[in-house]
Tab-separated table of C-alpha atoms and ligand atoms in Angstrom:
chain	number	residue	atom	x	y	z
I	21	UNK	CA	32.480	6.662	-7.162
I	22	UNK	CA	31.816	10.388	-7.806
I	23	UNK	CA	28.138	11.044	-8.390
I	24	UNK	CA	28.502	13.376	-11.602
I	25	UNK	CA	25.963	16.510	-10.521
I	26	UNK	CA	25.495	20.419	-11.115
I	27	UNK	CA	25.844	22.395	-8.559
I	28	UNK	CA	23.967	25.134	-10.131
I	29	UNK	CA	20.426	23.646	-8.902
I	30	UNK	CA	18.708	22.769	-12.869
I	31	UNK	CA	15.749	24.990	-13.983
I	32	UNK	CA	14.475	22.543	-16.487
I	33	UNK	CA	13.467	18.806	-15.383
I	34	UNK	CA	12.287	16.121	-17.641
I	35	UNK	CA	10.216	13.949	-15.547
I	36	UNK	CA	9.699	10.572	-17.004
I	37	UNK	CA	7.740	7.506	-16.052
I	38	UNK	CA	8.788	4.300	-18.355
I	39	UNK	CA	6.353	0.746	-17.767
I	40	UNK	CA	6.429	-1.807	-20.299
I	41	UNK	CA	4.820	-0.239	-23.035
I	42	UNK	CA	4.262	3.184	-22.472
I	43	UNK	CA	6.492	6.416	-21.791
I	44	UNK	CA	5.104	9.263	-19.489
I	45	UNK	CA	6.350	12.686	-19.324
I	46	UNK	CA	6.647	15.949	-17.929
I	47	UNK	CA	8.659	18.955	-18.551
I	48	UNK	CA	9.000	21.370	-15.776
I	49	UNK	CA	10.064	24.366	-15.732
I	50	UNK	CA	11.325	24.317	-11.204
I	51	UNK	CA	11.691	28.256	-10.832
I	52	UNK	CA	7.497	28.409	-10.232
I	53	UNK	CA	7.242	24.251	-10.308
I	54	UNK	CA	5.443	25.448	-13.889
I	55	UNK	CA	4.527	22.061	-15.897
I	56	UNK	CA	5.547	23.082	-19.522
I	57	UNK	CA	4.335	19.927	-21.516
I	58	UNK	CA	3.505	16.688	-20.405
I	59	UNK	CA	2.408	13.146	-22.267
I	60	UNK	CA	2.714	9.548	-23.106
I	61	UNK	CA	4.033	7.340	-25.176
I	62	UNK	CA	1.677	4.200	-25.083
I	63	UNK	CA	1.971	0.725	-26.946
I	64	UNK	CA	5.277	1.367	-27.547
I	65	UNK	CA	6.540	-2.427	-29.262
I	66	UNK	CA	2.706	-3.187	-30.008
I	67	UNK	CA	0.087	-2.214	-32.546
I	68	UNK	CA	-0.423	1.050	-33.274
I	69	UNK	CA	1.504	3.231	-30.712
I	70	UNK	CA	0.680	6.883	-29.975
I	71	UNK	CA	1.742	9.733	-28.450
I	72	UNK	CA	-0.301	12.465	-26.377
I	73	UNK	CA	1.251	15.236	-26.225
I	74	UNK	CA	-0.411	18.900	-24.289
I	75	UNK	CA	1.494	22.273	-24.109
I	76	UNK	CA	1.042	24.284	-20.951
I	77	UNK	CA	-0.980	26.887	-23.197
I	78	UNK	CA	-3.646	24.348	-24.292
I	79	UNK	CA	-2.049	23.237	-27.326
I	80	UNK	CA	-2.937	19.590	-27.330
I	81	UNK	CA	-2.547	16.496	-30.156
I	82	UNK	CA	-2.491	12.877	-30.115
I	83	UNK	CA	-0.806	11.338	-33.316
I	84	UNK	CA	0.714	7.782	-34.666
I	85	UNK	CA	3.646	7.334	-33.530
I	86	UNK	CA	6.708	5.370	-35.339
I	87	UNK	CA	8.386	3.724	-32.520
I	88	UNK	CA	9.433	0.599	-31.477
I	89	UNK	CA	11.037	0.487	-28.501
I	90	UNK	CA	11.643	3.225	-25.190
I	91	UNK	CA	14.661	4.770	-26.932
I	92	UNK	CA	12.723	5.994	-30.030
I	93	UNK	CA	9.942	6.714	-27.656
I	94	UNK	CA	11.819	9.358	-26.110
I	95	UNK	CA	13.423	10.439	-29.332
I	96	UNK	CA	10.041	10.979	-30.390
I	97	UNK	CA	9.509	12.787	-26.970
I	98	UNK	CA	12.824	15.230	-27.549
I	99	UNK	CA	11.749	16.175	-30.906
I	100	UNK	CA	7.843	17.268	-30.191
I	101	UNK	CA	9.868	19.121	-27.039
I	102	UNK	CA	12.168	21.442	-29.204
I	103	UNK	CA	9.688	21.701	-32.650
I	104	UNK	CA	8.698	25.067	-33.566
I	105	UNK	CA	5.083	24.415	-33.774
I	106	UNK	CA	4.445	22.081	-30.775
I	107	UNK	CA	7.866	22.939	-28.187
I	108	UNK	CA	8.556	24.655	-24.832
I	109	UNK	CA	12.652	24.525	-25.741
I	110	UNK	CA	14.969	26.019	-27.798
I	111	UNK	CA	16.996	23.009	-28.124
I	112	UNK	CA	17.706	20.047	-25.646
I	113	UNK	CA	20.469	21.574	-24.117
I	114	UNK	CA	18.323	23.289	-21.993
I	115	UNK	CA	17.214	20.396	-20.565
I	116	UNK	CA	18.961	20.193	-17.298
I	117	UNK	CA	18.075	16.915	-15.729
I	118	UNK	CA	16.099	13.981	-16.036
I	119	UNK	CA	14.421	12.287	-12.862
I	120	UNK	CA	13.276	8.890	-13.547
I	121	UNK	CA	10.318	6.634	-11.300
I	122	UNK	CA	11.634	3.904	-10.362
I	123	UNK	CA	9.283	1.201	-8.686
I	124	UNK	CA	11.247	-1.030	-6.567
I	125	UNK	CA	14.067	0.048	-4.488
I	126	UNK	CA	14.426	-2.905	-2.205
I	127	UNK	CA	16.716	-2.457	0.485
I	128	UNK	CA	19.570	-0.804	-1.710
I	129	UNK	CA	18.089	2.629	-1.860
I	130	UNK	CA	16.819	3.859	1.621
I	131	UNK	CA	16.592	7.981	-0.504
I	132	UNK	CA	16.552	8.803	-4.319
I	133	UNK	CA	19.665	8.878	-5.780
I	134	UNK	CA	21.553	10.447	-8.852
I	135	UNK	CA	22.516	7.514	-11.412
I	136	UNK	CA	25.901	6.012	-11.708
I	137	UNK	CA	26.715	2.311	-13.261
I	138	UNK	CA	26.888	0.976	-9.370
I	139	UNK	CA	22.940	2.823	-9.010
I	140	UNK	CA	21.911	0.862	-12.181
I	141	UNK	CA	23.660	-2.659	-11.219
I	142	UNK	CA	21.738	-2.264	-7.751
I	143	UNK	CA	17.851	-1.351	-9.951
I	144	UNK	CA	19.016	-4.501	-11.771
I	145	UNK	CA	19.077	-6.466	-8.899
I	146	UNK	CA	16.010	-5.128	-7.084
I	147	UNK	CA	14.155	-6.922	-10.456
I	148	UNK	CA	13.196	-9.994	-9.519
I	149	UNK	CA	10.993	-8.323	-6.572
I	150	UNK	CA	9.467	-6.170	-9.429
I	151	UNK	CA	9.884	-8.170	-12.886
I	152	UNK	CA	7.345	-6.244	-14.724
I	153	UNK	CA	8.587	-2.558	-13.646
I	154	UNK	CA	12.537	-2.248	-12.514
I	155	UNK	CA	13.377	-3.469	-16.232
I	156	UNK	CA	11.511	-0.649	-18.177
I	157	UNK	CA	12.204	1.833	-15.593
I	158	UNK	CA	15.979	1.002	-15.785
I	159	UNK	CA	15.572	1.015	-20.147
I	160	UNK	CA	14.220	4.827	-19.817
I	161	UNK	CA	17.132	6.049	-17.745
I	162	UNK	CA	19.334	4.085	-20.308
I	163	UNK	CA	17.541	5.793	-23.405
I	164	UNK	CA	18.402	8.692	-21.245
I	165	UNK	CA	21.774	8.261	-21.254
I	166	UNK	CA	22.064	7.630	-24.436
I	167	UNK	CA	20.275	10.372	-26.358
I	168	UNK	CA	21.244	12.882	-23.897
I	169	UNK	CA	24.846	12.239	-23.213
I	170	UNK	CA	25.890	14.764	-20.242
I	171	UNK	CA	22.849	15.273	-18.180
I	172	UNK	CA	21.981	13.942	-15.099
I	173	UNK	CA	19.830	11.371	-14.489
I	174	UNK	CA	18.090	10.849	-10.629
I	175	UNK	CA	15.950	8.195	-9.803
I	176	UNK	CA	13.577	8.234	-7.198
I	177	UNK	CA	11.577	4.962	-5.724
I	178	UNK	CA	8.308	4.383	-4.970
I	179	UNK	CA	10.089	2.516	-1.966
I	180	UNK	CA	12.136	4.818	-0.557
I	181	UNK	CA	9.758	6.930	1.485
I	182	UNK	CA	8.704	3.909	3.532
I	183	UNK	CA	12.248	2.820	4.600
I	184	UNK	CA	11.604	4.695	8.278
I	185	UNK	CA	9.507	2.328	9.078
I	186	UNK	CA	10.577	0.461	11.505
I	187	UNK	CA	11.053	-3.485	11.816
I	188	UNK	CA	8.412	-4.437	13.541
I	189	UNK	CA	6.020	-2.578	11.132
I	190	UNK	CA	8.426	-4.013	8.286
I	191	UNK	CA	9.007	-8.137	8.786
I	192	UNK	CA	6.570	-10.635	8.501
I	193	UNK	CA	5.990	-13.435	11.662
I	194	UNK	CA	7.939	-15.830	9.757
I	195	UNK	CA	11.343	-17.124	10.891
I	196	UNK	CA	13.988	-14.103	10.327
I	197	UNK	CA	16.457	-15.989	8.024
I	198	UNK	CA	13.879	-15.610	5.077
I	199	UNK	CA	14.540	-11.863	5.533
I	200	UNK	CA	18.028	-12.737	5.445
I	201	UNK	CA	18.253	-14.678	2.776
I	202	UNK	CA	15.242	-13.657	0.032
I	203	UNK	CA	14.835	-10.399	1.314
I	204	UNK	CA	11.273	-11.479	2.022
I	205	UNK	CA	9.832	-8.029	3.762
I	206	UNK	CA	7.402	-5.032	3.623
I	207	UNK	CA	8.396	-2.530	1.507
I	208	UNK	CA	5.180	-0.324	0.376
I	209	UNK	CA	4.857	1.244	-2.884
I	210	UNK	CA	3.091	5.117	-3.650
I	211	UNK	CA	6.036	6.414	-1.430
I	212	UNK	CA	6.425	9.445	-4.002
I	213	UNK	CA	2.441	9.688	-3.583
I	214	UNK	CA	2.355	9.539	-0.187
I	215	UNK	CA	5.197	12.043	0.642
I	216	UNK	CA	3.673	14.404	-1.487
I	217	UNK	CA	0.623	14.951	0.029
I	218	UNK	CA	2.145	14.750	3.923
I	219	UNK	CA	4.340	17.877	2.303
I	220	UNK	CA	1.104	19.601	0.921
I	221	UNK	CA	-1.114	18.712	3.796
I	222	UNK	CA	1.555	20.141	6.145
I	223	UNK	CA	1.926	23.555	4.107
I	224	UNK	CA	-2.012	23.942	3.885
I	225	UNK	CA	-2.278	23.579	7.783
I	226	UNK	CA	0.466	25.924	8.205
I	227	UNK	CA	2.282	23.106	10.223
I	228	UNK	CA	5.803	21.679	9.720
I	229	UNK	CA	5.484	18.516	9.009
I	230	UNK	CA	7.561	17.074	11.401
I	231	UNK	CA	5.081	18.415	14.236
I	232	UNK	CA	2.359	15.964	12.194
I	233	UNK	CA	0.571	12.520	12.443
I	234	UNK	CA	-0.849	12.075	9.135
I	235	UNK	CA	-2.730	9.234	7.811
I	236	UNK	CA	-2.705	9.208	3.954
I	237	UNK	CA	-5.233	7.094	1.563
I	238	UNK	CA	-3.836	7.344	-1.939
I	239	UNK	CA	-6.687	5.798	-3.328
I	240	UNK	CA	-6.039	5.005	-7.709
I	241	UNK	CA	-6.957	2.137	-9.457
I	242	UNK	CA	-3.978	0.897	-6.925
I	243	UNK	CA	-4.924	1.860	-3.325
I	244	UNK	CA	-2.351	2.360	-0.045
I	245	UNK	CA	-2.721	3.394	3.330
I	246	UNK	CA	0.304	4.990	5.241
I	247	UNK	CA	0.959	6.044	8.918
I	248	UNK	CA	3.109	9.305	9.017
I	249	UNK	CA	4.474	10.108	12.325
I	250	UNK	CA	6.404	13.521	11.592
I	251	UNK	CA	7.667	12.607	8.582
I	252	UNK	CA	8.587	9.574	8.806
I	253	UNK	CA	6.378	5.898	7.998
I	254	UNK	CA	5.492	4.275	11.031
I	255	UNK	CA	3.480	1.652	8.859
I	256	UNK	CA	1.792	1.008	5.342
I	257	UNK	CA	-0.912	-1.245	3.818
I	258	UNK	CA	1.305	-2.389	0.641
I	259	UNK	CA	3.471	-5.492	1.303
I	260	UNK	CA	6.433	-7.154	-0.020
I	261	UNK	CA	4.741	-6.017	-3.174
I	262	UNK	CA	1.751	-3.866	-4.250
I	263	UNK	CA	-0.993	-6.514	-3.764
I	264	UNK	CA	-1.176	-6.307	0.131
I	265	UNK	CA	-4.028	-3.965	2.014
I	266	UNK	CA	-6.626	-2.008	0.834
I	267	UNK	CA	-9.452	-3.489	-1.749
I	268	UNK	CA	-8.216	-1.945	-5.121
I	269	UNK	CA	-10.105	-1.814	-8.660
I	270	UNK	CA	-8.420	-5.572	-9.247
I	271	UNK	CA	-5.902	-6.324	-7.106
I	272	UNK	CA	-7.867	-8.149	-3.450
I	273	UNK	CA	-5.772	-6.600	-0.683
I	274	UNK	CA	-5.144	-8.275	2.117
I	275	UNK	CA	-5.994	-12.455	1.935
I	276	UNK	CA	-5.378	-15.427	4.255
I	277	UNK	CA	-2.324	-16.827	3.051
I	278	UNK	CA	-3.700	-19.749	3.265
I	279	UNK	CA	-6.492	-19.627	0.643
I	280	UNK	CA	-3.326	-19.539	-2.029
I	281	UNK	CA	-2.076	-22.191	-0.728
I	282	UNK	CA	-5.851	-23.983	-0.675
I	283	UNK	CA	-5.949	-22.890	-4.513
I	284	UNK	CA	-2.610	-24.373	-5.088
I	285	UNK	CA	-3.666	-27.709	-3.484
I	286	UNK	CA	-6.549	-27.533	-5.917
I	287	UNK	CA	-4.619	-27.107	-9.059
I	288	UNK	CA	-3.997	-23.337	-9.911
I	289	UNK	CA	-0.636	-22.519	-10.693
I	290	UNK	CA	1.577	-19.918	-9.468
I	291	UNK	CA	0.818	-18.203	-12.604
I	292	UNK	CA	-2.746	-18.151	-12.180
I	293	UNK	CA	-3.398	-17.282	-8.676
I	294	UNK	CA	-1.192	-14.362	-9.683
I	295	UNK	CA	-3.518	-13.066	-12.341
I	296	UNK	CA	-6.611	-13.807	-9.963
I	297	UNK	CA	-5.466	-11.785	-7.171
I	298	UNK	CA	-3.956	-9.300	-9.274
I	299	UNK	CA	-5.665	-8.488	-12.303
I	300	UNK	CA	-9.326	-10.352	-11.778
I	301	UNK	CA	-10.352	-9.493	-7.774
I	302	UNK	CA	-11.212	-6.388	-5.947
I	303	UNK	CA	-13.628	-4.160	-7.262
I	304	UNK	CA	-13.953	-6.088	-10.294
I	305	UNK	CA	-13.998	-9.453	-8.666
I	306	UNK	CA	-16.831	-9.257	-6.002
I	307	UNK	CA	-18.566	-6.445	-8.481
I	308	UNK	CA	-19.466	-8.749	-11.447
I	309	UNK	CA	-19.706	-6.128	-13.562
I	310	UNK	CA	-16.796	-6.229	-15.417
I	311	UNK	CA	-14.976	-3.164	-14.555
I	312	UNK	CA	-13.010	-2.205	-11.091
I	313	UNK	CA	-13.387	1.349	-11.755
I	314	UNK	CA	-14.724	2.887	-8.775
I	315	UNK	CA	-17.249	5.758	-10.589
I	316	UNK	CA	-18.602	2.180	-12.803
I	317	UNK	CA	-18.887	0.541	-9.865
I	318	UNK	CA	-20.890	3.454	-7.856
I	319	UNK	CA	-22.900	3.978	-10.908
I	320	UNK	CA	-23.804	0.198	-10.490
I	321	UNK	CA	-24.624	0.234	-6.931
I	322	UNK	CA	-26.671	3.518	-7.624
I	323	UNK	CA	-28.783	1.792	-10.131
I	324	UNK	CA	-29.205	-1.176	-7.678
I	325	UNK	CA	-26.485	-3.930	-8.331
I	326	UNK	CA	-26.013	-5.880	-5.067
I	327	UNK	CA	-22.544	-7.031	-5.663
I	328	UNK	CA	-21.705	-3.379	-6.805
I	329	UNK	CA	-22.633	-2.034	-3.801
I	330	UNK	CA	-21.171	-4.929	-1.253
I	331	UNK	CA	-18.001	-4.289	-3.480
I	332	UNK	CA	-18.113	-0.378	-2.238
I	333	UNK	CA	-18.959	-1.734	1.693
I	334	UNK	CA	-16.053	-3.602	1.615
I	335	UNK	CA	-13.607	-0.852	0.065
I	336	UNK	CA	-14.848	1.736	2.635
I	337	UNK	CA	-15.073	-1.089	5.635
I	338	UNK	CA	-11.421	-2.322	4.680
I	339	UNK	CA	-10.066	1.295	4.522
I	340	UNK	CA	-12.149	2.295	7.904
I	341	UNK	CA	-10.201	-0.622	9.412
I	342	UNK	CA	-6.731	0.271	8.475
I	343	UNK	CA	-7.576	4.143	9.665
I	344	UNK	CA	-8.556	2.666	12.938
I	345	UNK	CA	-5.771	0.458	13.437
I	346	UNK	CA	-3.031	2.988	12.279
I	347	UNK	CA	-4.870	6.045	14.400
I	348	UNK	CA	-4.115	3.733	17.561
I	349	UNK	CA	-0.612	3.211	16.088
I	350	UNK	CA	-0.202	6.641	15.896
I	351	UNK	CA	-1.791	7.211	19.400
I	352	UNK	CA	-3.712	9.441	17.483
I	353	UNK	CA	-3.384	11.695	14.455
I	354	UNK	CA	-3.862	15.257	13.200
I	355	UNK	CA	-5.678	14.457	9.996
I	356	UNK	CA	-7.023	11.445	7.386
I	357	UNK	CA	-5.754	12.750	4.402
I	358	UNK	CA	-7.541	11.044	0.640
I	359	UNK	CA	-5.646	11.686	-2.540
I	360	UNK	CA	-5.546	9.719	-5.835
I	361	UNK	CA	-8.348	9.436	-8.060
I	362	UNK	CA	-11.280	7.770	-5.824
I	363	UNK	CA	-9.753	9.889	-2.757
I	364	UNK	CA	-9.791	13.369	-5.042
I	365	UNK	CA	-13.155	13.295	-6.096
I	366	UNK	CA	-15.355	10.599	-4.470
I	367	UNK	CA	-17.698	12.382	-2.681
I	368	UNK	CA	-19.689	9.548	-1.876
I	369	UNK	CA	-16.651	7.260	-1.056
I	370	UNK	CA	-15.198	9.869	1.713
I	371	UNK	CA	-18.785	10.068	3.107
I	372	UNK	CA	-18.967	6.662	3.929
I	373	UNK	CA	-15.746	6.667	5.140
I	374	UNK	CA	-16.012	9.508	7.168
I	375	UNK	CA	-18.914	8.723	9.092
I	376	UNK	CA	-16.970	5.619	10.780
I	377	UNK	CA	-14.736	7.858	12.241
I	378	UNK	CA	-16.809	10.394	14.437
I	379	UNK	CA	-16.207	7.632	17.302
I	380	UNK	CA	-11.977	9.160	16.265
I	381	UNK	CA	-12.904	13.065	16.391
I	382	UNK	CA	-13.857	13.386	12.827
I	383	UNK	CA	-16.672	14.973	11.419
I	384	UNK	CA	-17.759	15.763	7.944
I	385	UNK	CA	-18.695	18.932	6.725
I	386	UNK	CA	-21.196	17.330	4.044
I	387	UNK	CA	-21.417	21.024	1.714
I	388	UNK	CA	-17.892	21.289	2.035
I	389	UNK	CA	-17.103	17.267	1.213
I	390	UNK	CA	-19.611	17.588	-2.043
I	391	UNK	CA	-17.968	20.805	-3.594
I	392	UNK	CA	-14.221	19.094	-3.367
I	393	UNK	CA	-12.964	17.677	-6.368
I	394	UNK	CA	-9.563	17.458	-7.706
I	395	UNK	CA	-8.364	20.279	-5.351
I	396	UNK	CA	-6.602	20.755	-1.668
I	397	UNK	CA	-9.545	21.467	1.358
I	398	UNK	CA	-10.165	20.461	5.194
I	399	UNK	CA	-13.384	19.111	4.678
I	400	UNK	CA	-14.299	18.184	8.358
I	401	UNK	CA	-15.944	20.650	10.744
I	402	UNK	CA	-13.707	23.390	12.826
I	403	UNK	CA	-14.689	21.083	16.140
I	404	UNK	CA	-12.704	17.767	14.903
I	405	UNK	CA	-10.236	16.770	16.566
I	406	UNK	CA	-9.176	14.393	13.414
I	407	UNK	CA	-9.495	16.430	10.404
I	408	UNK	CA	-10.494	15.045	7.037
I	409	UNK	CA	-8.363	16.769	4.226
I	410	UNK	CA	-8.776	16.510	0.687
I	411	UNK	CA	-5.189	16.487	-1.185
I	412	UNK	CA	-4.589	15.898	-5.058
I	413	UNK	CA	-1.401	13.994	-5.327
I	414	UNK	CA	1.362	15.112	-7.831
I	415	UNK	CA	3.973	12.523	-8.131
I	416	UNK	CA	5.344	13.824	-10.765
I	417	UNK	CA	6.176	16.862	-9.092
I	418	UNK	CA	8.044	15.276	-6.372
I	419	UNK	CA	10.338	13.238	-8.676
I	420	UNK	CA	11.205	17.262	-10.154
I	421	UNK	CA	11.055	18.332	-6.637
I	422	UNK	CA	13.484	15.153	-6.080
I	423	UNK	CA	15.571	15.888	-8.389
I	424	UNK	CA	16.344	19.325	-8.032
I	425	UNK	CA	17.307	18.810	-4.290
I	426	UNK	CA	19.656	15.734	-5.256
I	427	UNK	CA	21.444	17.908	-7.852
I	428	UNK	CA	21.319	21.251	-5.573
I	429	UNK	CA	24.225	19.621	-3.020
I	430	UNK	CA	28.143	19.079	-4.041
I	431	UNK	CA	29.442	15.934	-5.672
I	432	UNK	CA	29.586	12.797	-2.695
I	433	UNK	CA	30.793	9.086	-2.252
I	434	UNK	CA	28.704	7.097	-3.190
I	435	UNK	CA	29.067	3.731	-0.862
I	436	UNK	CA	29.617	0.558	-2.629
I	437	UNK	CA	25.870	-2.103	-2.945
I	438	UNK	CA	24.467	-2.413	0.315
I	439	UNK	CA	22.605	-5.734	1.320
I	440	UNK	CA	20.443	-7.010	3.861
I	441	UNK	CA	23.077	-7.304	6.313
I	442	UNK	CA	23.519	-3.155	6.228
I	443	UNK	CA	21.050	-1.962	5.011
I	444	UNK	CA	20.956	1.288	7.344
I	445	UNK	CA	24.715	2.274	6.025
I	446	UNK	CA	23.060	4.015	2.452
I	447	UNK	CA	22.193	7.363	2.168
G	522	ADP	P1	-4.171	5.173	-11.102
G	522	ADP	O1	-3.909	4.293	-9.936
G	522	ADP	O2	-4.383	4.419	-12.377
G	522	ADP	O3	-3.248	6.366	-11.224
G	522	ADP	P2	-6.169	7.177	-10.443
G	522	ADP	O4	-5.480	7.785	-9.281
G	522	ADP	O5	-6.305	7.973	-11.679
G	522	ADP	O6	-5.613	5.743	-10.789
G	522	ADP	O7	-7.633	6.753	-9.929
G	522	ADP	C1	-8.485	6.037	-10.750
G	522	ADP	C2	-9.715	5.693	-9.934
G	522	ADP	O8	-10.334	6.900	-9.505
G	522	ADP	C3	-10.735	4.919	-10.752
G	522	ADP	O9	-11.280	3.875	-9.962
G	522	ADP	C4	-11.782	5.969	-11.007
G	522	ADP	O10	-13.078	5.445	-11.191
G	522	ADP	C5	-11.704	6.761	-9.722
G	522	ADP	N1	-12.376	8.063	-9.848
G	522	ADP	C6	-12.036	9.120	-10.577
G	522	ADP	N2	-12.962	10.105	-10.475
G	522	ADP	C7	-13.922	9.617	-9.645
G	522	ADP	C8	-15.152	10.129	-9.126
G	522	ADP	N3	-15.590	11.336	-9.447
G	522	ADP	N4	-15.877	9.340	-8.301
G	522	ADP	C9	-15.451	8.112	-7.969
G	522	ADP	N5	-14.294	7.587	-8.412
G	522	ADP	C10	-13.551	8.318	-9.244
């Protein structure tokens, strides 16, 4: 099937991000990468939904919104985007292209793609290893279609970044045929996240990337750890789905298997060891305090909470061990490289965790680590050998980025659904 593309590369991308009840976007403007107005949609089919809307100019609002569902979301969206009072556009027509996040790309999408029916059967299928996301996700691009007829819609995976890694980094020791058969795998997640900031961290050492060995901590509410060996994922901390690795604000990382299967044996159900791992551990679980933000959680610790501040020890001792273990990987690496909330501004967080790694090259600059916050710096000294870089993510960004550069290149084939068995053979 013919992808349908422009080949005149599109000036204005709408980037949009569509969960369950909420509708993120951004309008960019690619000539400069200038954001012209971004917001969300939230409790979109609930009480009370409402948009917030900002203008690149400082124009800002947040008002009731009258939806009920993603495709009145983003009508909503469209017409705050072209009024006279609050809009960056003309009309929609100058709307070029949408890119779309898209969580879970399983083994069918190995790059992002633009969207054709054969693209949207294949998101379908990749639901059931991401029930709660590849369903919205697949409703915004259809809203897309829908209220804007002729443009181009791309999607790019949170997946795809992570397909170079290689099979031995990718199957679990289990017997291969439940690969095979249930696609039962690592796959990672924060690929958009993670490629990002190898770009960035490449163009602010003056270094082409593929001359790098990166590791890159994109450390949110959800936390990852990926190897980068020039430019391509030699390893990462998220599994099969996002609950493997790091300690995260609720989700516990990595677990013996076997203390599900202990909790099973005692009478949880599937359902709730789910929502103990997932929404009730981490941070929050070992904390006590009733929140798995990380700045509640270092104000508790500051003002003495025990569990607060063993919750923190085993955050930094969990991410020290995954930096050690993919450095060796690696056979050593350029640069440690934090991004996402915790890893943008935690000063304290990147101390501790810096001061592990002196025994890897790495030393802290301590003036330079407490005046970073929210923006690109080396923060270890000139001597390390392992640098410590500070690099705001902008995932956003690379979906526009994404998009541009799938829309940039003439029409091509499209293969026909790729499975297990070839899973090299996509594009
Ligand atoms: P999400 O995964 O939801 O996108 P973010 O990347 O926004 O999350 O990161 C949210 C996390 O960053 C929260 O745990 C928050 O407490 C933490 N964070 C933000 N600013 C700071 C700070 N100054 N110090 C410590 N943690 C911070």
């Amino acid at each position: 099937m013919l992808a349908s593309t422009a080949h005149r590369p599109p000036t204005n991308v709408l980037v949009l991000n569509a969960g369950s009840s909420s509708l993120k976007f951004t309008m960019f403007t690619m000539a400069r990468e200038t954001v012209m107005a971004r917001g969300i949609v939230e409790r979109i089919g609930l009480d009370e939904p409402f948009l917030k809307y900002e203008r690149l100019d400082g124009v800002s609002f947040k008002e009731q919104a009258l939806v009920v569902n993603h495709e009145e979301a983003l009508e909503l969206v469209c017409a705050k985007l072209i009024d006279p009072d609050t809009g960056v556009l003309k009309s929609l027509a100058e709307v070029d292209a949408i890119g779309h996040r898209v969580v879970h790309g399983g083994e069918n999408f190995h790059d992002s793609v633009v969207v054709t029916n054969e693209v949207k059967h294949n998101i379908r299928e990749c639901a059931n290893l991401a029930p709660l996301h590849n369903p919205p996700n697949l409703g915004g691009i259809e809203a897309c279609q829908r209220v804007f007829a002729a443009i181009p819609n791309v999607a790019v995976f949170d997946t795809a970044f992570h397909h170079s890694m290689p099979a031995s980094s990718y199957l679990y020791a289990i017997p291969y045929e439940y690969y095979e058969k249930y696609g039962i795998r690592k796959y990672g997640f924060h690929g958009t996240s993670h490629q990002f900031v190898s770009y960035a961290t490449a163009d602010l050492l003056g270094i082409p990337l593929g001359e790098l060995k990166l590791i890159t901590a994109h450390l949110g509410n959800g936390a990852s750890i990926t190897a980068v060996e020039r430019g391509n994922v030699l390893d990462t901390s998220m599994g099969m789905t996002p609950l493997n690795g790091l300690v995260m604000g609720t989700r516990c990382g990595d677990i013996d298997p076997a203390v599900v299967l202990y909790l099973a044996r005692h009478g949880m159900t599937p359902d709730m060891i789910d929502r103990l791992l997932n929404k009730c551990s981490g941070l929050l679980g070992v904390s006590g305090i009733g929140s798995g933000d990380m700045r509640d959680t270092i104000a508790a610790a500051e003002a003495g909470n025990m569990q607060a501040q063993r919750a923190i020890r085993m955050f930094v001792q969990r991410l020290v061990n995954y930096i050690g273990s993919y450095f060796t990987l690696l056979e050593g690496a350029d640069a440690v490289v934090f991004t996402g909330g915790i890893g943008e501004n935690s000063v304290i967080i990147r101390e501790q965790v810096t001061q592990k790694l002196a025994c890897l090259g790495c030393y802290l600059d301590p003036a330079k680590n407490k005046v970073t916050r929210g923006f690109p710096a080396i923060i270890s000294t000139p001597e390390s050998t392992l640098k410590a870089i500070v690099m705001p993510t902008n995932e956003e960004l690379m979906i526009a980025r994404e998009t541009v550069r799938l829309l940039s290149v003439p029409p091509k084939i499209i293969p026909a659904a790729v499975t297990a068995d070839n899973p090299k053979e996509f594009p």
